[in-house]
Amino acid sequence: MKRILLACTALFLGLAMTAQTKADSVMKVNTEKYDFGKIKQGVPVATYFELKNTTDKALVVENTYGSCGCTTPEKIEKPIQPGETVKLKVNYNAAALGVFNKDVYIKIAGIETPKDVKITGETLDAAAYDVYVKTQQAEKTKTKPKG
């Protein structure tokens, strides 16, 4: 009797694990990670992730949130219709100096685990950023074809 109960429990757990839908099976994102590169401290930046509904039913985005207060995705208010692509705007406040790697979570109704996309970059102080920009401009003029 114990063997039958154990076998039934294992079967049930196995079915439950495979029945869980993942966000990737209902939605495609244009990129998993966006790199801002080098940015100036105190100057907020933003990017967009494109989310496409790959199902035949509307998707409801319950929540979007960042891994810290410096990363603020905007809420998607309307359901994403089948085949529709919407843009999720993500803002980064650029207050802290240094390299950053932030997670942005997209929680879809009926799916337990949120979709995770990332933003990365490096925040420089004003002086270092100015040097970086001048260096980039100098490199462009060196590689510019003469004509």
PDB file of C-alpha atoms in Angstrom:
ATOM      1  CA  MET A   1       0.000   0.000   0.000  1.00  0.00           C
ATOM      2  CA  LYS A   2       2.862   2.379   0.831  1.00  0.00           C
ATOM      3  CA  ARG A   3       4.416   1.758  -2.606  1.00  0.00           C
ATOM      4  CA  ILE A   4       1.183   2.648  -4.366  1.00  0.00           C
ATOM      5  CA  LEU A   5       0.797   5.808  -2.293  1.00  0.00           C
ATOM      6  CA  LEU A   6       4.420   6.763  -2.957  1.00  0.00           C
ATOM      7  CA  ALA A   7       4.031   6.119  -6.695  1.00  0.00           C
ATOM      8  CA  CYS A   8       0.814   8.190  -6.831  1.00  0.00           C
ATOM      9  CA  THR A   9       2.490  11.040  -4.947  1.00  0.00           C
ATOM     10  CA  ALA A  10       5.496  11.016  -7.298  1.00  0.00           C
ATOM     11  CA  LEU A  11       3.199  10.980 -10.334  1.00  0.00           C
ATOM     12  CA  PHE A  12       1.106  13.847  -8.976  1.00  0.00           C
ATOM     13  CA  LEU A  13       4.173  15.980  -8.193  1.00  0.00           C
ATOM     14  CA  GLY A  14       5.636  15.255 -11.621  1.00  0.00           C
ATOM     15  CA  LEU A  15       2.439  16.356 -13.345  1.00  0.00           C
ATOM     16  CA  ALA A  16       2.183  19.456 -11.180  1.00  0.00           C
ATOM     17  CA  MET A  17       5.750  20.473 -12.063  1.00  0.00           C
ATOM     18  CA  THR A  18       5.171  20.130 -15.824  1.00  0.00           C
ATOM     19  CA  ALA A  19       1.804  21.909 -15.665  1.00  0.00           C
ATOM     20  CA  GLN A  20       3.372  25.148 -14.438  1.00  0.00           C
ATOM     21  CA  THR A  21       3.511  27.644 -17.274  1.00  0.00           C
ATOM     22  CA  LYS A  22       6.572  29.834 -17.612  1.00  0.00           C
ATOM     23  CA  ALA A  23       6.475  33.420 -18.830  1.00  0.00           C
ATOM     24  CA  ASP A  24       8.724  32.509 -21.778  1.00  0.00           C
ATOM     25  CA  SER A  25       6.036  30.161 -23.105  1.00  0.00           C
ATOM     26  CA  VAL A  26       3.427  32.948 -23.407  1.00  0.00           C
ATOM     27  CA  MET A  27       5.515  36.040 -24.076  1.00  0.00           C
ATOM     28  CA  LYS A  28       8.643  36.898 -26.052  1.00  0.00           C
ATOM     29  CA  VAL A  29      10.895  39.833 -25.158  1.00  0.00           C
ATOM     30  CA  ASN A  30      13.015  41.583 -27.810  1.00  0.00           C
ATOM     31  CA  THR A  31      16.106  41.400 -25.561  1.00  0.00           C
ATOM     32  CA  GLU A  32      16.941  39.839 -22.213  1.00  0.00           C
ATOM     33  CA  LYS A  33      19.471  42.567 -21.295  1.00  0.00           C
ATOM     34  CA  TYR A  34      19.984  46.209 -22.201  1.00  0.00           C
ATOM     35  CA  ASP A  35      23.383  47.869 -21.625  1.00  0.00           C
ATOM     36  CA  PHE A  36      23.301  51.666 -21.201  1.00  0.00           C
ATOM     37  CA  GLY A  37      27.085  51.794 -21.449  1.00  0.00           C
ATOM     38  CA  LYS A  38      28.679  54.715 -19.603  1.00  0.00           C
ATOM     39  CA  ILE A  39      26.224  57.304 -18.266  1.00  0.00           C
ATOM     40  CA  LYS A  40      26.545  60.537 -16.306  1.00  0.00           C
ATOM     41  CA  GLN A  41      25.696  60.517 -12.597  1.00  0.00           C
ATOM     42  CA  GLY A  42      22.470  62.337 -11.764  1.00  0.00           C
ATOM     43  CA  VAL A  43      21.127  62.189 -15.328  1.00  0.00           C
ATOM     44  CA  PRO A  44      18.328  59.587 -15.453  1.00  0.00           C
ATOM     45  CA  VAL A  45      18.152  57.274 -18.467  1.00  0.00           C
ATOM     46  CA  ALA A  46      15.426  55.058 -19.901  1.00  0.00           C
ATOM     47  CA  THR A  47      15.001  52.190 -22.323  1.00  0.00           C
ATOM     48  CA  TYR A  48      12.150  50.090 -23.677  1.00  0.00           C
ATOM     49  CA  PHE A  49      11.669  46.337 -23.698  1.00  0.00           C
ATOM     50  CA  GLU A  50       9.213  45.023 -26.289  1.00  0.00           C
ATOM     51  CA  LEU A  51       6.863  42.310 -25.005  1.00  0.00           C
ATOM     52  CA  LYS A  52       4.963  40.164 -27.502  1.00  0.00           C
ATOM     53  CA  ASN A  53       2.007  37.946 -26.577  1.00  0.00           C
ATOM     54  CA  THR A  54       2.614  34.612 -28.340  1.00  0.00           C
ATOM     55  CA  THR A  55      -0.650  32.983 -27.204  1.00  0.00           C
ATOM     56  CA  ASP A  56      -4.234  33.044 -28.451  1.00  0.00           C
ATOM     57  CA  LYS A  57      -5.470  34.684 -25.215  1.00  0.00           C
ATOM     58  CA  ALA A  58      -4.977  38.141 -23.740  1.00  0.00           C
ATOM     59  CA  LEU A  59      -2.153  38.440 -21.187  1.00  0.00           C
ATOM     60  CA  VAL A  60      -2.594  40.588 -18.111  1.00  0.00           C
ATOM     61  CA  VAL A  61       0.549  42.100 -16.636  1.00  0.00           C
ATOM     62  CA  GLU A  62      -0.162  42.114 -12.900  1.00  0.00           C
ATOM     63  CA  ASN A  63       2.948  44.011 -11.899  1.00  0.00           C
ATOM     64  CA  THR A  64       6.324  45.285 -13.072  1.00  0.00           C
ATOM     65  CA  TYR A  65       9.028  46.080 -10.548  1.00  0.00           C
ATOM     66  CA  GLY A  66      12.762  46.598 -10.240  1.00  0.00           C
ATOM     67  CA  SER A  67      15.306  44.958  -7.972  1.00  0.00           C
ATOM     68  CA  CYS A  68      15.828  48.291  -6.169  1.00  0.00           C
ATOM     69  CA  GLY A  69      14.293  51.752  -5.962  1.00  0.00           C
ATOM     70  CA  CYS A  70      16.695  53.150  -8.560  1.00  0.00           C
ATOM     71  CA  THR A  71      15.077  51.025 -11.283  1.00  0.00           C
ATOM     72  CA  THR A  72      11.445  51.836 -12.057  1.00  0.00           C
ATOM     73  CA  PRO A  73       9.545  50.113 -14.836  1.00  0.00           C
ATOM     74  CA  GLU A  74       6.241  51.667 -15.829  1.00  0.00           C
ATOM     75  CA  LYS A  75       3.076  49.618 -15.361  1.00  0.00           C
ATOM     76  CA  ILE A  76       1.382  48.111 -18.385  1.00  0.00           C
ATOM     77  CA  GLU A  77      -2.268  49.012 -17.836  1.00  0.00           C
ATOM     78  CA  LYS A  78      -4.095  47.177 -20.632  1.00  0.00           C
ATOM     79  CA  PRO A  79      -4.079  43.430 -21.379  1.00  0.00           C
ATOM     80  CA  ILE A  80      -1.708  42.413 -24.175  1.00  0.00           C
ATOM     81  CA  GLN A  81      -3.890  40.962 -26.930  1.00  0.00           C
ATOM     82  CA  PRO A  82      -2.883  37.826 -28.904  1.00  0.00           C
ATOM     83  CA  GLY A  83      -0.027  38.649 -31.287  1.00  0.00           C
ATOM     84  CA  GLU A  84       0.247  42.202 -29.923  1.00  0.00           C
ATOM     85  CA  THR A  85       3.561  43.811 -28.970  1.00  0.00           C
ATOM     86  CA  VAL A  86       3.731  46.467 -26.247  1.00  0.00           C
ATOM     87  CA  LYS A  87       6.614  48.528 -24.926  1.00  0.00           C
ATOM     88  CA  LEU A  88       7.681  48.465 -21.282  1.00  0.00           C
ATOM     89  CA  LYS A  89       9.558  51.625 -20.341  1.00  0.00           C
ATOM     90  CA  VAL A  90      12.253  51.160 -17.694  1.00  0.00           C
ATOM     91  CA  ASN A  91      13.838  54.160 -15.961  1.00  0.00           C
ATOM     92  CA  TYR A  92      17.172  54.177 -14.118  1.00  0.00           C
ATOM     93  CA  ASN A  93      17.940  57.168 -11.872  1.00  0.00           C
ATOM     94  CA  ALA A  94      21.787  57.080 -12.192  1.00  0.00           C
ATOM     95  CA  ALA A  95      22.325  58.307  -8.626  1.00  0.00           C
ATOM     96  CA  ALA A  96      24.981  55.794  -7.513  1.00  0.00           C
ATOM     97  CA  LEU A  97      28.480  55.728  -9.016  1.00  0.00           C
ATOM     98  CA  GLY A  98      29.923  52.570 -10.499  1.00  0.00           C
ATOM     99  CA  VAL A  99      28.884  49.520 -12.471  1.00  0.00           C
ATOM    100  CA  PHE A 100      25.243  48.478 -12.118  1.00  0.00           C
ATOM    101  CA  ASN A 101      23.354  45.284 -12.918  1.00  0.00           C
ATOM    102  CA  LYS A 102      19.644  45.593 -12.171  1.00  0.00           C
ATOM    103  CA  ASP A 103      16.771  43.165 -12.582  1.00  0.00           C
ATOM    104  CA  VAL A 104      13.345  44.116 -13.898  1.00  0.00           C
ATOM    105  CA  TYR A 105      10.513  41.692 -13.163  1.00  0.00           C
ATOM    106  CA  ILE A 106       7.361  41.282 -15.262  1.00  0.00           C
ATOM    107  CA  LYS A 107       4.592  39.390 -13.428  1.00  0.00           C
ATOM    108  CA  ILE A 108       1.976  37.842 -15.728  1.00  0.00           C
ATOM    109  CA  ALA A 109      -1.425  36.809 -14.283  1.00  0.00           C
ATOM    110  CA  GLY A 110      -1.670  33.041 -13.845  1.00  0.00           C
ATOM    111  CA  ILE A 111       2.093  32.488 -14.029  1.00  0.00           C
ATOM    112  CA  GLU A 112       3.859  32.017 -10.720  1.00  0.00           C
ATOM    113  CA  THR A 113       7.403  33.076 -11.649  1.00  0.00           C
ATOM    114  CA  PRO A 114       7.873  36.560 -13.134  1.00  0.00           C
ATOM    115  CA  LYS A 115       9.892  37.155 -16.297  1.00  0.00           C
ATOM    116  CA  ASP A 116      13.287  38.673 -15.469  1.00  0.00           C
ATOM    117  CA  VAL A 117      15.092  41.086 -17.807  1.00  0.00           C
ATOM    118  CA  LYS A 118      18.166  43.143 -16.962  1.00  0.00           C
ATOM    119  CA  ILE A 119      19.669  46.598 -17.373  1.00  0.00           C
ATOM    120  CA  THR A 120      23.392  47.209 -16.991  1.00  0.00           C
ATOM    121  CA  GLY A 121      25.884  50.008 -17.361  1.00  0.00           C
ATOM    122  CA  GLU A 122      28.346  52.205 -15.536  1.00  0.00           C
ATOM    123  CA  THR A 123      27.605  55.539 -13.865  1.00  0.00           C
ATOM    124  CA  LEU A 124      30.476  58.051 -13.984  1.00  0.00           C
ATOM    125  CA  ASP A 125      30.876  61.329 -12.115  1.00  0.00           C
ATOM    126  CA  ALA A 126      30.677  64.506 -14.216  1.00  0.00           C
ATOM    127  CA  ALA A 127      34.441  64.899 -14.680  1.00  0.00           C
ATOM    128  CA  ALA A 128      35.022  61.258 -15.672  1.00  0.00           C
ATOM    129  CA  TYR A 129      32.021  61.345 -18.010  1.00  0.00           C
ATOM    130  CA  ASP A 130      33.325  64.484 -19.748  1.00  0.00           C
ATOM    131  CA  VAL A 131      36.711  62.802 -20.291  1.00  0.00           C
ATOM    132  CA  TYR A 132      34.938  59.698 -21.637  1.00  0.00           C
ATOM    133  CA  VAL A 133      32.850  61.776 -24.097  1.00  0.00           C
ATOM    134  CA  LYS A 134      35.917  63.708 -25.338  1.00  0.00           C
ATOM    135  CA  THR A 135      37.818  60.438 -25.833  1.00  0.00           C
ATOM    136  CA  GLN A 136      34.933  58.981 -27.831  1.00  0.00           C
ATOM    137  CA  GLN A 137      34.735  62.103 -30.016  1.00  0.00           C
ATOM    138  CA  ALA A 138      38.502  62.047 -30.624  1.00  0.00           C
ATOM    139  CA  GLU A 139      38.331  58.379 -31.680  1.00  0.00           C
ATOM    140  CA  LYS A 140      35.512  59.144 -34.111  1.00  0.00           C
ATOM    141  CA  THR A 141      37.491  61.911 -35.807  1.00  0.00           C
ATOM    142  CA  LYS A 142      40.517  59.598 -36.179  1.00  0.00           C
ATOM    143  CA  THR A 143      38.463  56.902 -37.907  1.00  0.00           C
ATOM    144  CA  LYS A 144      36.415  59.302 -40.051  1.00  0.00           C
ATOM    145  CA  PRO A 145      37.249  58.760 -43.763  1.00  0.00           C
ATOM    146  CA  LYS A 146      38.875  61.664 -45.554  1.00  0.00           C
ATOM    147  CA  GLY A 147      37.106  62.886 -48.590  1.00  0.00           C
TER     148      GLY A 147
END
